[in-house]
Coordinates of C-alpha atoms and ligand atoms in Angstrom, one line a residue:
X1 CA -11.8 37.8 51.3
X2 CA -13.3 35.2 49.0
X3 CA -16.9 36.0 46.7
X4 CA -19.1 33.9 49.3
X5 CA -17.9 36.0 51.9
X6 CA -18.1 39.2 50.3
X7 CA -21.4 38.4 49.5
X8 CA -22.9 37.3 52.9
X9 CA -21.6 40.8 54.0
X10 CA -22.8 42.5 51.0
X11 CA -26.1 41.7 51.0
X12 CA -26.5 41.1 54.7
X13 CA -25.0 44.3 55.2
X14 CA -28.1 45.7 53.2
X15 CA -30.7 43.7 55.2
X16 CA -31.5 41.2 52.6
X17 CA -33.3 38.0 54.1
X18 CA -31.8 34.8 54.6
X19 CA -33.5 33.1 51.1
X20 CA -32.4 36.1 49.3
X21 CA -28.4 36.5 50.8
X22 CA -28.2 32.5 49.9
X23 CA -29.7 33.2 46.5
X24 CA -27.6 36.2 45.7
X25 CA -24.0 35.1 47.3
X26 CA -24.7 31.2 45.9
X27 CA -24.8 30.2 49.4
X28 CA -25.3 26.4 50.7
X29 CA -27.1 26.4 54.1
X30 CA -24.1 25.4 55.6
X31 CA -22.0 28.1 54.0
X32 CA -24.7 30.7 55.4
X33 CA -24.9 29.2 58.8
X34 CA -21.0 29.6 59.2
X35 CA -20.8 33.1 58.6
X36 CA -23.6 33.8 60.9
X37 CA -21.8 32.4 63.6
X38 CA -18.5 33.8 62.9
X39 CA -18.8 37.0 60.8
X40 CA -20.6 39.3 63.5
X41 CA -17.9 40.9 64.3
X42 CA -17.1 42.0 60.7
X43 CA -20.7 43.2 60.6
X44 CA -20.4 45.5 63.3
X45 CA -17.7 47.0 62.2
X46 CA -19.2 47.9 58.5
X47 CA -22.5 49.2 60.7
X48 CA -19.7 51.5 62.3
X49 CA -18.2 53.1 59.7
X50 CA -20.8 53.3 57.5
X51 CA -21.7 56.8 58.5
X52 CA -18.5 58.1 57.8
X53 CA -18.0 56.3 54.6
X54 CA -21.4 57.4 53.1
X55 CA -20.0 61.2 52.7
X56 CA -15.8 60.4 52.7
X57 CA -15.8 61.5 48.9
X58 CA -17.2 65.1 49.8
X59 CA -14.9 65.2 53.1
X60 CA -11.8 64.2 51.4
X61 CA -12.5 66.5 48.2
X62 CA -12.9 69.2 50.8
X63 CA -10.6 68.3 53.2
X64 CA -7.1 68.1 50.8
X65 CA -7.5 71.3 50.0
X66 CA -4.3 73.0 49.8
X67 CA -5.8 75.5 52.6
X68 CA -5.6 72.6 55.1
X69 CA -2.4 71.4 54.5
X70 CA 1.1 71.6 57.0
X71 CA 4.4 71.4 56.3
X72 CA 5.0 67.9 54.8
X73 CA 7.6 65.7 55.6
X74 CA 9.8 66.6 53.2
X75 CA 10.1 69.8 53.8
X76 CA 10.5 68.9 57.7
X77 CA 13.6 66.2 56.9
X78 CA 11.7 63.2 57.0
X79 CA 13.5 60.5 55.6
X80 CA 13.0 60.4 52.1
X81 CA 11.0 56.8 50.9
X82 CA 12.6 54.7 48.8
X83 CA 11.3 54.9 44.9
X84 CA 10.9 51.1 43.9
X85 CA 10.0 48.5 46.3
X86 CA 12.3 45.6 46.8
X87 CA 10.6 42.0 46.1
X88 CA 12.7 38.8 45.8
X89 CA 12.1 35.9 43.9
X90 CA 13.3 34.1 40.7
X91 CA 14.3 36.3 38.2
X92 CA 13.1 36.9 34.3
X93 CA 14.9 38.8 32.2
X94 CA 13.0 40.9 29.3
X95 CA 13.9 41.8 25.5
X96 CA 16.1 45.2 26.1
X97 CA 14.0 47.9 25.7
X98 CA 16.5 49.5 23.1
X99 CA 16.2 45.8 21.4
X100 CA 12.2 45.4 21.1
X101 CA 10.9 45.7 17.9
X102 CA 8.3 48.9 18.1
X103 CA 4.7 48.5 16.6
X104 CA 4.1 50.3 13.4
X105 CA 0.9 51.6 14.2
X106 CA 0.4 55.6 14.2
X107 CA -0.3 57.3 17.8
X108 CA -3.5 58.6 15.7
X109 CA -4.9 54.9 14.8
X110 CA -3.9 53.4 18.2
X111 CA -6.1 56.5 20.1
X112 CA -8.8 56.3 17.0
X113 CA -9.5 52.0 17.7
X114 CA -9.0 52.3 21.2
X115 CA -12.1 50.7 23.1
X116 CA -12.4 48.5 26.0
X117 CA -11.4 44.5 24.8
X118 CA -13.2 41.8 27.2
X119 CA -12.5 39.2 24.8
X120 CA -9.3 37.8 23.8
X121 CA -8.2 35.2 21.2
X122 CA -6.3 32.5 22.6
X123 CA -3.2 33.4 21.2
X124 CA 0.3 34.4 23.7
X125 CA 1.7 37.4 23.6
X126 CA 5.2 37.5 22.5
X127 CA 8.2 38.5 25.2
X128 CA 8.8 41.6 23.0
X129 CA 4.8 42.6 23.2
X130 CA 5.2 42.6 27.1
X131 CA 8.4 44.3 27.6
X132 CA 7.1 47.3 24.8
X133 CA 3.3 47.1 27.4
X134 CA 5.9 47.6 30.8
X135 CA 8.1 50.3 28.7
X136 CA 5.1 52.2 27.6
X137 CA 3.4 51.9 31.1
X138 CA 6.1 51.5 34.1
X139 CA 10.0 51.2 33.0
X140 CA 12.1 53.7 34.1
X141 CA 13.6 55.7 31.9
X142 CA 15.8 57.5 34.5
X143 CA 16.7 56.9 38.0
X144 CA 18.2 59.5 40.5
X145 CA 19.3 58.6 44.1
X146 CA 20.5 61.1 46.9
X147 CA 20.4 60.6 50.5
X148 CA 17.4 63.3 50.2
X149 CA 15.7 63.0 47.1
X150 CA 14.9 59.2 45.1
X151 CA 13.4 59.4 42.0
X152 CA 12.1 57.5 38.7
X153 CA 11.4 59.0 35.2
X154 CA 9.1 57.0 33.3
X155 CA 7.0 57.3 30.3
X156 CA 4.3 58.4 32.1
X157 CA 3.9 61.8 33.8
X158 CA 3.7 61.7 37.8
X159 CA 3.0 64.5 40.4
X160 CA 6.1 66.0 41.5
X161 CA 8.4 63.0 39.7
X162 CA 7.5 60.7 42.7
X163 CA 5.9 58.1 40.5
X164 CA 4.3 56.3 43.3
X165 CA 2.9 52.9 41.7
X166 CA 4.5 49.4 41.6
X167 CA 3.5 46.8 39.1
X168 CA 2.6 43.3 39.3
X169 CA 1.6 41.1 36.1
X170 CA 0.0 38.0 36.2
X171 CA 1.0 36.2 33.5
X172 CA -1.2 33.8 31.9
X173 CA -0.5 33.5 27.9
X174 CA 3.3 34.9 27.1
X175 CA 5.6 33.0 24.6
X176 CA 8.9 31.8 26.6
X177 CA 7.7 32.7 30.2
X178 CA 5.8 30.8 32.4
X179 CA 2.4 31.5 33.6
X180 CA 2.4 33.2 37.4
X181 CA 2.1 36.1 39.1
X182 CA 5.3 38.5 38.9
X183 CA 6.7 41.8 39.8
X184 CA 8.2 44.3 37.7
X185 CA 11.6 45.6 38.6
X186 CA 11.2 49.4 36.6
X187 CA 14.5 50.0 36.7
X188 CA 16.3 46.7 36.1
X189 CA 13.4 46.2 33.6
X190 CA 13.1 42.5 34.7
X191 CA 10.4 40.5 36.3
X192 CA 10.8 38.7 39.9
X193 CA 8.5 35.4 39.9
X194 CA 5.9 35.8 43.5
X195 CA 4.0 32.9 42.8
X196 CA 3.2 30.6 39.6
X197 CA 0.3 28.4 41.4
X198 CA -3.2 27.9 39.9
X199 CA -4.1 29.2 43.1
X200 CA -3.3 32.3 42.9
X201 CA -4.5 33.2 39.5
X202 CA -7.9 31.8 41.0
X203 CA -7.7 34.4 43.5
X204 CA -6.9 37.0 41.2
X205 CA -9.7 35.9 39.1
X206 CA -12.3 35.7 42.6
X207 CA -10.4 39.0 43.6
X208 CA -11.7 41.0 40.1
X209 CA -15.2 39.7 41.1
X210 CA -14.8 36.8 38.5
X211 CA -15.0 39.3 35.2
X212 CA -14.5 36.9 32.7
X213 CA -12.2 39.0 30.8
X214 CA -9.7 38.1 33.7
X215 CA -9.9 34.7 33.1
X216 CA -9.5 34.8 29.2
X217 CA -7.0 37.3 29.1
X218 CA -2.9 36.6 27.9
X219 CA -1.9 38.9 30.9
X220 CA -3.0 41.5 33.7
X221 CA -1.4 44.2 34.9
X222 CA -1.8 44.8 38.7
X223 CA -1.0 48.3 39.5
X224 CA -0.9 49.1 43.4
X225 CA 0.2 52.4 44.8
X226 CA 2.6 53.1 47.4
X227 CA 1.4 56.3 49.0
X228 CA 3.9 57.3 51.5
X229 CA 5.8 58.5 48.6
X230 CA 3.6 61.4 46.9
X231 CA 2.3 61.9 50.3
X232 CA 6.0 62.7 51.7
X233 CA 6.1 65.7 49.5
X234 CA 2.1 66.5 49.5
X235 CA 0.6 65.6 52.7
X236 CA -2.9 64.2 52.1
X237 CA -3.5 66.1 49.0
X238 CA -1.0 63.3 47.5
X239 CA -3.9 61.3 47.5
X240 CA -5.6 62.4 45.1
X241 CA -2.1 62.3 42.7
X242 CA -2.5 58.8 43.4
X243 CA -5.5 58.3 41.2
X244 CA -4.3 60.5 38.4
X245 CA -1.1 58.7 38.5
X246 CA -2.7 55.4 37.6
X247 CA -4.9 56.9 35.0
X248 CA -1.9 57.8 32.8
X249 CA -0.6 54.6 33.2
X250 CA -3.9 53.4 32.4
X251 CA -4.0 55.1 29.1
X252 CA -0.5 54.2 28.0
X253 CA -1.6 50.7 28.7
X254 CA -4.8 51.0 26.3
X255 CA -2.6 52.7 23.8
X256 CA 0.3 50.4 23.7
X257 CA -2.1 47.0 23.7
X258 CA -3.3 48.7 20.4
X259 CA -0.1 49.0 19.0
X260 CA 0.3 44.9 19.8
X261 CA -2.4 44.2 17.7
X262 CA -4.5 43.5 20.8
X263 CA -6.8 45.4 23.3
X264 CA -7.1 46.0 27.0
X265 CA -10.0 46.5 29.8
X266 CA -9.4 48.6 32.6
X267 CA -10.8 47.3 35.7
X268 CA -11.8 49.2 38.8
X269 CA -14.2 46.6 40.2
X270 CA -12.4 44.4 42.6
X271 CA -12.2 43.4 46.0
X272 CA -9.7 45.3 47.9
X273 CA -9.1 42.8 50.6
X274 CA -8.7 40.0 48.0
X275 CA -6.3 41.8 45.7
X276 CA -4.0 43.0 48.6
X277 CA -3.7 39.7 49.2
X278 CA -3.5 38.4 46.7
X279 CA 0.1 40.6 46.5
X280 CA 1.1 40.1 49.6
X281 CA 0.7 43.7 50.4
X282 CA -1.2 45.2 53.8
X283 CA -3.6 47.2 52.1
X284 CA -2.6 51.0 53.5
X285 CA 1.6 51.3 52.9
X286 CA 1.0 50.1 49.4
X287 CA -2.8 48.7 48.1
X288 CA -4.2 48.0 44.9
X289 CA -4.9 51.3 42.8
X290 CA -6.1 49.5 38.9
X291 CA -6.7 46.8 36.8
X292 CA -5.6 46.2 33.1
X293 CA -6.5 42.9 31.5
X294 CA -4.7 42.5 27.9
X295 CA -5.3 40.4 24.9
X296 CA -4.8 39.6 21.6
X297 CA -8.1 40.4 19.7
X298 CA -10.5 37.6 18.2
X299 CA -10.4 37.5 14.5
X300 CA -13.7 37.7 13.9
Ligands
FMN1 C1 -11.7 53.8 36.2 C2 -12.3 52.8 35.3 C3 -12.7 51.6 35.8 C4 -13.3 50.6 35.0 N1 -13.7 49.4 35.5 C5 -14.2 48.5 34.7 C6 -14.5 47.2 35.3 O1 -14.3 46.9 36.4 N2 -15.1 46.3 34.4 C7 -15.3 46.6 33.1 O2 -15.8 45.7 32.4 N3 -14.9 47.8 32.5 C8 -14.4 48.7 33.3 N4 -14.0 49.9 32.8 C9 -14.2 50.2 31.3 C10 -15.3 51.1 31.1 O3 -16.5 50.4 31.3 C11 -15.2 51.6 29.6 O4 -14.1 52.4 29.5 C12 -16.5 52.4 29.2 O5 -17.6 51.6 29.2 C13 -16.3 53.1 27.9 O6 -16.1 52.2 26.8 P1 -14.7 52.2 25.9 O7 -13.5 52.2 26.9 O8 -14.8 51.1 25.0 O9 -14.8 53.5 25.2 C14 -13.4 50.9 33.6 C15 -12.9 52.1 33.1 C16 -12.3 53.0 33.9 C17 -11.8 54.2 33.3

């Protein structure tokens, strides 16, 4: 889903008038007309579920109580998930983690500067500067694999080890590797090349409801979450792991793009059907969880 279609449904959704909706969404006539005739389906379906989706935060605080819970799949044999995904593509190979260089900077300054950076100096990143961001945010420090237990250790902490988040970076400004949109291997502690068109960093750009900081920044990291595996061992309740999960990630990111001598931005605004797709992922095995858009800092 583009902006102009997001916003026909947006503010039509809301009852705005025609002038308004065109005003608001930067709609031509024509633009308008279209998704009148061919969005009414989509608009039904938002008037349907609206009831329900105006009190799922109280229902799903409620309902993922322990209290509610069966015996999860684990515990019942399913078969276990697997603990990376699998993506194939071009591979990039990163400075060895034992190899980068580490920032000087004390844990006390880096959590002391920390604030939210939306604007960035022009200037790349280095290929050490990413590989210490992925170490300090996704890389696996461990890997275990039995046919009924696969799991990642990582620098973060995760609910019950099962560390459910994948990363994706899209590369814009990094010394030595050209710009696109890649996944990170956690393990292997590569990158696997999905797609280097101006295209899709468009979409990415469209997909974060066109935040400038998107644009201007050297690199952003995409996190999605694959819930099957928390939700294996925790039933719904994983869900809510989910969200914590990402947080310290989240953090470590902040942290570790002060170390670089730059800053970050978390972003939580974003259009879930655009980013999805933008990853070629469906949206419900594995969707987009967070945002992080890193830069060096301006001088001045
Ligand atoms: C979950 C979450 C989502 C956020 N989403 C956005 C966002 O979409 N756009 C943005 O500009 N800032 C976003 N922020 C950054 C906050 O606005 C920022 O942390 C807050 O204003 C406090 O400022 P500070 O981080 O500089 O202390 C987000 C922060 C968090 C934790």
């Amino acid at each position: 889903m583009d902006m102009k279609t997001f916003g026909y449904l947006y503010y039509k959704a809301r009852g705005y008038e025609p002038e308004a909706i065109l005003r608001e969404a930067e709609l031509s006539e024509e633009e308008y007309n279209f998704f009148e005739k061919n969005l009414s389906t989509v608009l039904a379906e938002i008037e349907e579920c609206r009831p329900q989706a105006e009190k799922i935060g109280t229902d799903f605080v409620r309902l993922t109580r322990y209290i509610y819970e069966r015996e999860s799949d684990q515990s019942m044999n399913f078969t276990r998930p697997d603990a990376v995904k699998v993506r194939a593509g071009e591979l990039v190979a990163l400075p060895a983690i034992g190899k980068i260089e580490m920032p000087g900077i004390t844990l006390q300054k880096a959590i002391e500067q920390r604030r939210s950076l939306r604007k960035y100096s022009d200037q790349a990143l280095s290929m050490d500067e990413l590989s210490f961001l992925l170490w300090a945010s996704s890389w696996a420090r461990d890997f275990r694999s039995n046919e009924r237990m696969e799991i990642t250790l990582r620098n973060v902490p995760s609910a019950g080890a099962r560390h459910p988040l994948e990363t994706y970076v899209d590369i814009r400004r990094v010394e030595g590797i050209k710009p696109g949109l890649y996944y990170y291997h956690p393990i292997k502690h590569c990158l696997v090349l999905l797609d280097a068109s101006e295209a899709k960093a468009i979409q990415i750009f469209e997909g974060c409801m066109r935040q400038e900081m998107i644009g201007t920044a050297a690199l952003n990291i995409i996190l999605s979450a694959v819930p099957y595996r928390t939700v294996w061992r925790y039933g719904q309740r994983g869900y809510r792991y989910l969200y914590m999960d990402a947080g310290h990630v989240g953090q470590n990111i902040q942290l570790a793009s002060e170390a670089i001598g730059g800053g970050s931005c978390m972003i939580g605004a974003y259009l879930d059907e655009a980013m999805n797709d933008a990853l070629g992922i469906d949206g419900v095995e594995e969707f987009v969880i967070y945002v992080a858009s890193v830069g060096k800092k301006c001088s001045d």
